[in-house]
Coordinates of C-alpha atoms and ligand atoms in Angstrom, one line a residue:
X1316 CA 143.8 98.6 70.4
X1317 CA 145.0 95.3 71.5
X1318 CA 148.6 95.2 70.3
X1319 CA 149.9 91.6 69.9
X1320 CA 153.5 92.5 68.9
X1321 CA 154.9 95.8 70.1
X1322 CA 157.2 97.3 67.5
X1323 CA 158.0 100.7 68.9
X1324 CA 156.8 104.3 69.4
X1325 CA 153.5 105.4 68.1
X1326 CA 153.8 107.7 65.0
X1327 CA 150.5 109.4 66.1
X1328 CA 150.7 110.2 69.8
X1329 CA 154.5 109.6 70.1
X1330 CA 153.9 107.4 73.2
X1331 CA 156.9 105.1 73.7
X1332 CA 156.6 101.4 72.9
X1333 CA 152.9 101.4 72.3
X1334 CA 152.6 100.8 68.6
X1335 CA 152.7 97.4 66.8
X1336 CA 150.9 94.6 65.1
X1337 CA 147.3 94.0 66.1
X1338 CA 146.5 91.1 63.9
X1339 CA 146.8 89.6 60.4
X1340 CA 143.6 89.7 58.5
X1341 CA 143.5 87.9 55.2
X1342 CA 145.8 90.0 53.0
X1343 CA 147.0 92.7 55.4
X1344 CA 148.5 93.4 58.7
X1345 CA 146.6 95.8 61.0
X1346 CA 148.9 97.9 63.1
X1347 CA 147.7 100.2 65.9
X1348 CA 148.5 102.0 69.1
X1349 CA 147.6 100.9 72.7
X1350 CA 147.0 104.5 73.6
X1351 CA 145.4 106.4 70.7
X1352 CA 143.3 105.6 67.6
X1353 CA 146.2 105.8 65.2
X1354 CA 146.4 102.8 62.9
X1355 CA 148.0 101.5 59.7
X1356 CA 147.3 98.7 57.3
X1357 CA 150.2 97.0 55.6
X1358 CA 149.2 95.1 52.5
X1359 CA 150.7 91.6 52.2
X1360 CA 151.5 89.9 48.8
X1361 CA 149.0 87.5 47.5
X1362 CA 149.4 83.9 48.6
X1363 CA 148.2 80.7 47.0
X1364 CA 149.1 77.9 49.5
X1365 CA 149.5 74.4 48.1
X1366 CA 147.1 71.9 49.7
X1367 CA 148.5 68.5 50.7
X1368 CA 146.5 65.6 52.0
X1369 CA 148.2 63.4 54.6
X1370 CA 146.5 60.1 55.1
X1371 CA 146.5 57.7 58.0
X1372 CA 149.5 56.0 56.5
X1373 CA 151.6 59.1 56.9
X1374 CA 150.7 59.6 60.5
X1375 CA 151.5 55.9 61.4
X1376 CA 154.8 56.3 59.7
X1377 CA 155.8 59.6 61.4
X1378 CA 154.2 59.4 64.8
X1379 CA 153.6 55.8 65.6
X1380 CA 156.5 54.1 63.9
X1381 CA 158.9 57.0 64.3
X1382 CA 160.2 56.2 60.8
X1383 CA 162.8 58.9 60.1
X1384 CA 161.6 59.3 56.5
X1385 CA 158.2 60.4 57.7
X1386 CA 159.6 62.5 60.6
X1387 CA 161.7 64.5 58.2
X1388 CA 158.7 65.0 55.9
X1389 CA 156.6 66.2 58.9
X1390 CA 159.2 68.7 59.8
X1391 CA 159.3 70.2 56.3
X1392 CA 155.5 70.3 56.2
X1393 CA 155.4 72.3 59.5
X1394 CA 158.0 74.7 58.3
X1395 CA 156.3 75.3 54.9
X1396 CA 152.9 75.7 56.6
X1397 CA 154.4 78.4 58.9
X1398 CA 155.9 80.1 55.8
X1399 CA 152.4 80.3 54.3
X1400 CA 153.3 78.1 51.4
X1401 CA 151.5 74.9 52.3
X1402 CA 148.4 73.8 54.2
X1403 CA 147.6 70.2 55.3
X1404 CA 143.9 70.5 56.3
X1405 CA 142.5 68.4 59.1
X1406 CA 140.2 65.6 58.0
X1407 CA 138.0 62.9 59.7
X1408 CA 140.7 60.3 59.1
X1409 CA 143.0 62.1 61.5
X1410 CA 140.6 61.8 64.3
X1411 CA 138.9 58.5 63.6
X1412 CA 141.8 56.1 63.9
X1413 CA 144.7 58.0 65.3
X1414 CA 143.0 58.5 68.7
X1415 CA 143.7 54.8 69.4
X1416 CA 147.3 55.7 69.8
X1417 CA 148.6 56.4 73.3
X1418 CA 150.4 59.6 72.2
X1419 CA 147.4 61.1 70.4
X1420 CA 147.8 64.2 72.6
X1421 CA 151.2 64.8 71.1
X1422 CA 150.2 64.2 67.6
X1423 CA 147.5 66.8 67.9
X1424 CA 149.9 69.8 68.1
X1425 CA 151.4 68.7 64.8
X1426 CA 148.0 68.5 63.2
X1427 CA 147.2 71.9 64.5
X1428 CA 150.3 73.6 63.2
X1429 CA 150.2 71.9 59.8
X1430 CA 146.5 72.5 59.3
X1431 CA 146.5 76.2 60.4
X1432 CA 142.9 75.7 61.4
X1433 CA 141.8 74.4 58.0
X1434 CA 139.4 71.5 57.8
X1435 CA 138.2 69.5 54.9
X1436 CA 134.4 69.3 54.6
X1437 CA 132.8 65.9 55.3
X1438 CA 133.0 63.5 52.4
X1439 CA 129.2 63.2 52.2
X1440 CA 129.0 67.0 51.8
X1441 CA 131.6 67.1 49.0
X1442 CA 129.7 64.3 47.2
X1443 CA 126.4 66.3 47.5
X1444 CA 127.9 69.5 46.1
X1445 CA 129.2 67.6 43.1
X1446 CA 125.9 65.8 42.5
X1447 CA 123.8 68.9 42.8
X1448 CA 125.9 70.8 40.3
X1449 CA 125.9 67.9 37.9
X1450 CA 122.1 67.5 38.2
X1451 CA 121.6 71.2 37.4
X1452 CA 123.8 70.9 34.3
X1453 CA 121.9 67.8 33.3
X1454 CA 118.6 69.5 33.5
X1455 CA 119.9 72.4 31.5
X1456 CA 121.5 70.1 28.9
X1457 CA 124.9 71.6 29.8
X1458 CA 128.2 69.9 29.3
X1459 CA 128.7 66.7 31.4
X1460 CA 132.3 67.3 32.4
X1461 CA 132.7 69.4 35.5
X1462 CA 135.9 70.7 37.1
X1463 CA 135.9 70.3 40.9
X1464 CA 135.6 73.6 42.7
X1465 CA 137.8 74.1 45.7
X1466 CA 134.9 75.4 47.8
X1467 CA 133.2 72.0 47.6
X1468 CA 135.9 70.6 49.9
X1469 CA 137.6 73.5 51.7
X1470 CA 136.9 77.2 52.5
X1471 CA 139.0 79.1 49.9
X1472 CA 140.3 81.4 52.5
X1473 CA 142.4 78.6 53.9
X1474 CA 144.4 78.7 50.7
X1475 CA 144.5 82.4 49.9
X1476 CA 144.7 84.1 53.4
X1477 CA 147.7 84.8 55.5
X1478 CA 147.3 83.1 58.9
X1479 CA 145.8 85.3 61.6
X1480 CA 147.3 85.3 65.1
X1481 CA 144.1 83.8 66.4
X1482 CA 143.7 80.4 64.8
X1483 CA 140.4 78.6 64.8
X1484 CA 141.0 75.4 66.7
X1485 CA 140.5 72.3 64.7
X1486 CA 139.2 69.0 66.0
X1487 CA 135.6 69.8 66.6
X1488 CA 135.2 67.3 63.8
X1489 CA 132.7 64.6 64.5
X1490 CA 134.2 62.2 62.1
X1491 CA 132.2 60.7 59.3
X1492 CA 130.6 58.3 61.8
X1493 CA 128.2 57.0 59.2
X1494 CA 130.8 56.4 56.6
X1495 CA 133.0 54.7 59.1
X1496 CA 130.2 52.4 60.2
X1497 CA 129.5 51.5 56.6
X1498 CA 133.2 50.9 55.8
X1499 CA 133.7 48.7 58.8
X1500 CA 131.0 46.4 57.6
X1501 CA 132.8 45.9 54.3
X1502 CA 135.5 43.6 55.3
X1503 CA 138.7 43.4 53.3
X1504 CA 138.5 39.7 53.6
X1505 CA 135.1 39.7 51.8
X1506 CA 136.7 41.7 49.0
X1507 CA 139.8 39.5 48.6
X1508 CA 137.6 36.4 48.5
X1509 CA 136.0 37.9 45.4
X1510 CA 139.4 37.8 43.6
X1511 CA 139.2 34.2 42.3
X1512 CA 135.9 35.1 40.6
X1513 CA 137.3 38.3 39.1
X1514 CA 140.2 36.3 37.6
X1515 CA 137.6 34.2 35.7
X1516 CA 135.6 37.2 34.6
X1517 CA 135.3 37.9 30.9
X1518 CA 134.1 41.5 31.4
X1519 CA 136.0 44.3 29.8
X1520 CA 137.4 47.2 31.8
X1521 CA 134.6 49.5 30.6
X1522 CA 132.0 47.0 31.6
X1523 CA 133.6 46.8 35.1
X1524 CA 133.5 50.6 35.3
X1525 CA 129.8 50.6 34.3
X1526 CA 129.0 48.0 36.9
X1527 CA 130.5 50.3 39.6
X1528 CA 128.5 53.2 38.4
X1529 CA 125.3 51.2 38.4
X1530 CA 126.0 49.9 41.9
X1531 CA 126.6 53.5 43.2
X1532 CA 123.4 54.7 41.5
X1533 CA 121.4 51.8 43.0
X1534 CA 122.9 52.6 46.4
X1535 CA 121.5 56.1 46.3
X1536 CA 118.1 55.0 45.0
X1537 CA 117.8 52.1 47.5
X1538 CA 118.7 54.3 50.4
X1539 CA 116.0 56.8 49.4
X1540 CA 113.3 54.2 48.8
X1541 CA 114.0 52.6 52.1
X1542 CA 113.7 55.9 53.8
X1543 CA 110.3 56.6 52.0
X1544 CA 109.0 53.2 53.0
X1545 CA 109.9 54.0 56.6
X1546 CA 108.1 57.4 56.5
X1547 CA 105.1 56.1 54.6
X1548 CA 104.7 53.2 57.0
X1549 CA 104.4 55.8 59.8
X1550 CA 107.9 55.2 61.1
X1551 CA 108.7 58.8 61.8
X1552 CA 112.0 57.9 63.4
X1553 CA 113.1 57.2 59.8
X1554 CA 113.3 60.9 59.4
X1555 CA 116.0 61.0 62.0
X1556 CA 117.7 57.7 61.5
X1557 CA 118.0 57.8 57.8
X1558 CA 121.5 57.7 56.4
X1559 CA 123.0 60.8 54.7
X1560 CA 122.9 58.7 51.5
X1561 CA 119.1 58.8 51.4
X1562 CA 119.3 62.6 51.5
X1563 CA 121.1 62.7 48.1
X1564 CA 118.1 61.7 46.1
X1565 CA 115.8 63.8 48.3
X1566 CA 118.0 66.8 47.6
X1567 CA 117.9 66.1 43.8
X1568 CA 114.1 65.8 43.9
X1569 CA 113.8 69.1 45.7
X1570 CA 115.7 70.8 42.8
X1571 CA 112.8 69.8 40.4
X1572 CA 109.8 72.2 39.8
X1573 CA 107.1 71.6 42.3
X1574 CA 104.4 71.1 39.6
X1575 CA 106.3 67.9 38.4
X1576 CA 104.3 64.9 39.5
X1577 CA 106.1 62.8 42.1
X1578 CA 106.6 59.7 40.0
X1579 CA 107.9 61.8 37.1
X1580 CA 110.4 63.4 39.5
X1581 CA 111.7 60.1 40.6
X1582 CA 112.0 58.9 37.0
X1583 CA 114.0 62.0 36.1
X1584 CA 116.3 61.3 39.1
X1585 CA 116.8 57.7 37.9
X1586 CA 117.7 59.0 34.4
X1587 CA 120.2 61.4 35.9
X1588 CA 121.8 58.6 37.9
X1589 CA 122.3 56.8 34.6
X1590 CA 123.7 59.9 32.8
X1591 CA 127.2 61.0 31.8
X1592 CA 126.7 64.0 34.1
X1593 CA 126.5 61.7 37.1
X1594 CA 129.4 59.6 35.9
X1595 CA 131.6 62.6 35.4
X1596 CA 131.3 63.8 39.0
X1597 CA 134.9 63.5 40.3
X1598 CA 134.0 61.3 43.3
X1599 CA 131.9 58.9 41.2
X1600 CA 134.4 58.8 38.3
X1601 CA 137.4 58.1 40.6
X1602 CA 135.6 55.5 42.8
X1603 CA 134.3 53.5 39.8
X1604 CA 137.7 53.7 38.0
X1605 CA 139.7 52.8 41.1
X1606 CA 137.6 49.6 41.8
X1607 CA 137.6 48.6 38.1
X1608 CA 141.4 49.1 38.1
X1609 CA 141.8 46.9 41.2
X1610 CA 139.8 44.3 39.2
X1611 CA 142.1 44.7 36.2
X1612 CA 145.2 44.4 38.5
X1613 CA 143.8 41.2 40.0
X1614 CA 143.0 39.8 36.5
X1615 CA 146.5 40.6 35.4
X1616 CA 147.9 38.5 38.2
X1617 CA 148.4 40.9 41.1
X1618 CA 147.4 40.0 44.7
X1619 CA 147.6 36.3 43.9
X1620 CA 148.7 35.5 47.5
X1621 CA 145.7 35.8 49.7
X1622 CA 147.6 36.6 53.0
X1623 CA 149.7 39.2 51.4
X1624 CA 146.7 40.7 49.6
X1625 CA 144.9 41.1 52.9
X1626 CA 147.9 43.0 54.3
X1627 CA 148.4 45.2 51.4
X1628 CA 144.8 46.1 51.0
X1629 CA 143.9 46.4 54.7
X1630 CA 142.7 50.0 54.4
X1631 CA 141.4 49.8 50.8
X1632 CA 137.8 51.0 51.5
X1633 CA 139.0 54.0 53.5
X1634 CA 141.7 54.8 51.0
X1635 CA 139.4 54.6 48.0
X1636 CA 136.8 56.7 49.8
X1637 CA 139.3 59.4 50.8
X1638 CA 141.2 59.5 47.6
X1639 CA 138.1 59.6 45.4
X1640 CA 136.6 62.4 47.6
X1641 CA 139.6 64.7 48.3
X1642 CA 142.3 64.0 45.7
X1643 CA 140.8 66.2 42.9
X1644 CA 140.9 69.2 45.2
X1645 CA 144.5 69.0 46.5
X1646 CA 147.9 69.7 45.0
X1647 CA 149.5 66.7 46.5
X1648 CA 148.4 63.5 48.2
X1649 CA 150.6 61.3 50.3
X1650 CA 149.4 57.7 50.2
X1651 CA 150.7 54.2 50.6
X1652 CA 152.4 52.2 47.8
X1653 CA 149.5 49.9 46.7
X1654 CA 147.2 53.0 46.4
X1655 CA 149.9 55.0 44.6
X1656 CA 150.3 52.2 42.1
X1657 CA 146.5 51.9 41.6
X1658 CA 146.0 55.7 40.9
X1659 CA 148.9 55.8 38.5
X1660 CA 147.6 52.9 36.6
X1661 CA 146.3 53.7 33.1
X1662 CA 142.7 53.0 34.3
X1663 CA 142.8 56.0 36.6
X1664 CA 145.8 58.3 35.9
X1665 CA 144.9 60.6 38.8
X1666 CA 147.7 63.1 38.2
X1667 CA 146.9 63.5 34.5
X1668 CA 143.2 63.9 35.1
X1669 CA 143.2 66.2 38.1
X1670 CA 146.8 67.6 38.3
X1671 CA 147.3 66.0 41.8
X1672 CA 150.9 65.1 42.6
X1673 CA 151.0 61.6 44.1
X1674 CA 153.7 60.8 46.6
X1675 CA 154.5 57.5 48.3
X1676 CA 157.5 55.6 49.4
X1677 CA 157.9 54.7 45.7
X1678 CA 159.0 58.2 44.9
X1679 CA 159.9 59.7 48.4
X1680 CA 162.8 61.8 47.0
X1681 CA 160.4 63.5 44.7
X1682 CA 158.3 64.7 47.7
X1683 CA 161.4 66.4 49.1
X1684 CA 162.2 67.9 45.7
X1685 CA 158.6 69.3 45.7
X1686 CA 159.2 70.8 49.1
X1687 CA 162.4 72.4 47.9
X1688 CA 160.6 73.7 44.8
X1689 CA 158.0 75.3 47.1
X1690 CA 160.6 76.8 49.3
X1691 CA 162.5 78.2 46.4
X1692 CA 159.4 79.8 44.9
X1693 CA 159.3 82.2 47.8
X1694 CA 159.8 85.8 46.5
X1695 CA 161.6 88.6 48.4
X1696 CA 158.2 90.2 48.7
X1697 CA 156.8 87.1 50.4
X1698 CA 159.8 87.0 52.7
X1699 CA 159.2 90.7 53.6
X1700 CA 155.5 89.8 54.1
X1701 CA 156.5 87.1 56.7
X1702 CA 158.6 89.7 58.6
X1703 CA 155.8 92.2 58.5
X1704 CA 153.1 89.8 59.6
X1705 CA 155.0 87.7 62.1
X1706 CA 157.8 89.9 63.5
X1707 CA 158.9 87.6 66.3
X1708 CA 158.2 84.4 64.5
X1709 CA 159.9 81.6 66.3
X1710 CA 161.1 79.0 63.9
X1711 CA 158.8 76.0 64.1
X1712 CA 159.8 73.8 66.9
X1713 CA 161.2 71.0 64.9
X1714 CA 162.4 69.0 67.9
X1715 CA 158.7 68.7 68.8
X1716 CA 158.1 66.2 66.0
X1717 CA 161.4 64.5 66.8
X1718 CA 160.6 64.0 70.4
X1719 CA 157.1 62.8 69.6
X1720 CA 158.4 60.1 67.3
X1721 CA 161.0 59.0 69.8
X1722 CA 158.5 58.6 72.6
X1723 CA 155.9 57.0 70.4
X1724 CA 155.4 53.3 71.0
X1725 CA 152.8 50.8 69.9
X1726 CA 149.2 51.3 70.8
X1727 CA 148.4 50.6 74.4
X1728 CA 147.2 47.0 74.3
X1729 CA 144.8 47.6 77.2
X1730 CA 143.2 50.5 75.4
X1731 CA 142.9 48.4 72.2
X1732 CA 141.3 45.5 74.1
X1733 CA 138.9 47.6 76.1
X1734 CA 138.1 50.3 73.6
X1735 CA 134.4 49.4 73.5
X1736 CA 134.2 49.0 77.3
X1737 CA 135.9 52.3 77.7
X1738 CA 133.3 54.0 75.5
X1739 CA 130.4 52.3 77.3
X1740 CA 131.7 53.3 80.7
X1741 CA 132.3 56.9 79.6
X1742 CA 128.7 57.2 78.3
X1743 CA 127.3 55.7 81.6
X1744 CA 129.1 58.4 83.5
X1745 CA 128.6 61.4 81.3
X1746 CA 125.1 60.7 80.0
X1747 CA 123.5 58.8 82.9
X1748 CA 125.4 60.1 85.9
X1749 CA 126.9 56.7 87.0
X1750 CA 129.8 56.7 89.4
X1751 CA 133.1 55.4 88.3
X1752 CA 132.6 52.1 90.3
X1753 CA 129.0 51.6 88.9
X1754 CA 130.2 52.2 85.4
X1755 CA 133.1 49.7 85.7
X1756 CA 130.8 47.1 87.2
X1757 CA 128.3 47.7 84.4
X1758 CA 130.7 47.1 81.6
X1759 CA 132.0 43.8 83.1
X1760 CA 135.8 44.2 82.8
X1761 CA 137.5 40.9 84.0
X1762 CA 138.7 41.1 87.6
X1763 CA 142.4 41.0 86.7
X1764 CA 142.3 44.1 84.6
X1765 CA 140.0 46.2 86.8
X1766 CA 142.7 48.3 88.4
X1767 CA 144.4 49.1 85.1
X1768 CA 141.0 49.8 83.5
X1769 CA 140.2 52.1 86.4
X1770 CA 143.3 54.2 85.7
X1771 CA 142.6 54.3 82.0
X1772 CA 139.0 55.4 82.5
X1773 CA 140.1 58.1 85.0
X1774 CA 142.7 59.5 82.7
X1775 CA 140.2 59.4 79.7
X1776 CA 137.6 61.3 81.8
X1777 CA 140.2 63.9 82.9
X1778 CA 141.1 64.6 79.2
X1779 CA 137.6 64.5 77.8
X1780 CA 136.8 67.7 76.0
X1781 CA 134.1 68.9 73.6
X1782 CA 136.6 68.5 70.7
X1783 CA 137.4 64.9 71.4
X1784 CA 134.2 63.5 72.7
X1785 CA 133.0 62.2 69.3
X1786 CA 135.5 59.3 69.6
X1787 CA 133.4 57.9 72.4
X1788 CA 130.1 58.7 70.6
X1789 CA 129.3 61.4 73.2
X1790 CA 127.4 64.4 72.0
X1791 CA 129.2 67.8 72.4
X1792 CA 126.4 69.5 74.3
X1793 CA 126.0 66.8 76.9
X1794 CA 129.7 66.5 77.3
X1795 CA 130.1 70.2 77.9
X1796 CA 127.3 70.1 80.5
X1797 CA 129.2 67.3 82.3
X1798 CA 132.5 69.3 82.2
X1799 CA 130.7 72.4 83.4
X1800 CA 129.3 70.5 86.4
X1801 CA 132.8 69.7 87.4
X1802 CA 133.2 66.3 85.8
X1803 CA 131.2 64.3 88.4
X1804 CA 132.0 60.5 88.6
Ligands
ZN1159 ZN1 149.3 106.4 69.6

């Protein structure tokens, strides 16, 4: 057997230094011998890792800003993850924006060690699981309330298994490109400009919540109808281009008996989208209540200063989307102060409803108290399990986080300015076989910056891999082909 950690002589064949740990598999350590077939299985105690969601705000604080408060939290998270007490799964947000930072390459090892190979499912998938379950209950006249099931958002093994020696690499994530595109269209400015109207509004909170539900239901229906019009009109590309959202209604229709006439199916779908079952889906419930609460805050006098409101709410569409999708599934969620205030407001009360601990700079010491609590919960049995499973475990390299934050600076201005040019040039080269010079000429970078852009492009091409190609909208297969051909440019 392939022995990873040699522990000593084999009890079977007595061969010296040939026996040891082969791997950790879920709930046991497999031990074996390099020479004979002797093996042992050591049972490990049950684990139930806490799940924590780190959002963009956390990474900017720790890795871009080098803020000591975040750096210390990152160190604790790494240590608790290595101790099998905590997992911080990877999510699209970690890839989508952080790659703009010049030191992304150094942030990545932290994400790898804190996530232990665990990834959240895409938000559209989580949404679909919730809606399908609710639709089934609605058809069967079951109760409207549903508890989120961990498997909607995360493979349960990531929470209940001991880490194997061979971790699945994270980062093959494509990002939620569609969601991103949609969110970028919704400008914060547009939202903040609605505030004066909100202040005049005579609607009650419940009416505002209902308006949010109706808008969401209409969104699903419209996306589906648009898709059907495209297909009906002979636009077969509609089949490929249609947004994931149009698939929601399609999925629901498919759950209905085939003998139901098409217009009756659609009517049932519309009735479901107006039902308590739909409104009780965690994602729908949270989204509607978060936006209605934002309205209530505005009516009560918050965000009166336009400029400050723009700053405080800069990531609001992302934040609402990520919190309403993932918060019900995690034990703790680190978010920024405006969002923490919003979800603790009586209109949402996230912690009471879903048991999620909310941490922000408003209650930072409580986060460390929670870390202590986790660490103190470790039993002697668990400690023995750690020794059995990871005999030569090196303490997590805490200086790593430290050095990262010290080196981190602001985003490279050149990279920010030429982000789109860079993507275009990369696609010219990887997809269409252009040379470096041809690509630079094609994207029209001003003369003064050509030399610097050349260096940037060269380094980006050198570091292009299948796991990070999504950031330049490059497909994995084509990118791998280009790498296999020896990166011609
Ligand atoms: Zn042996």
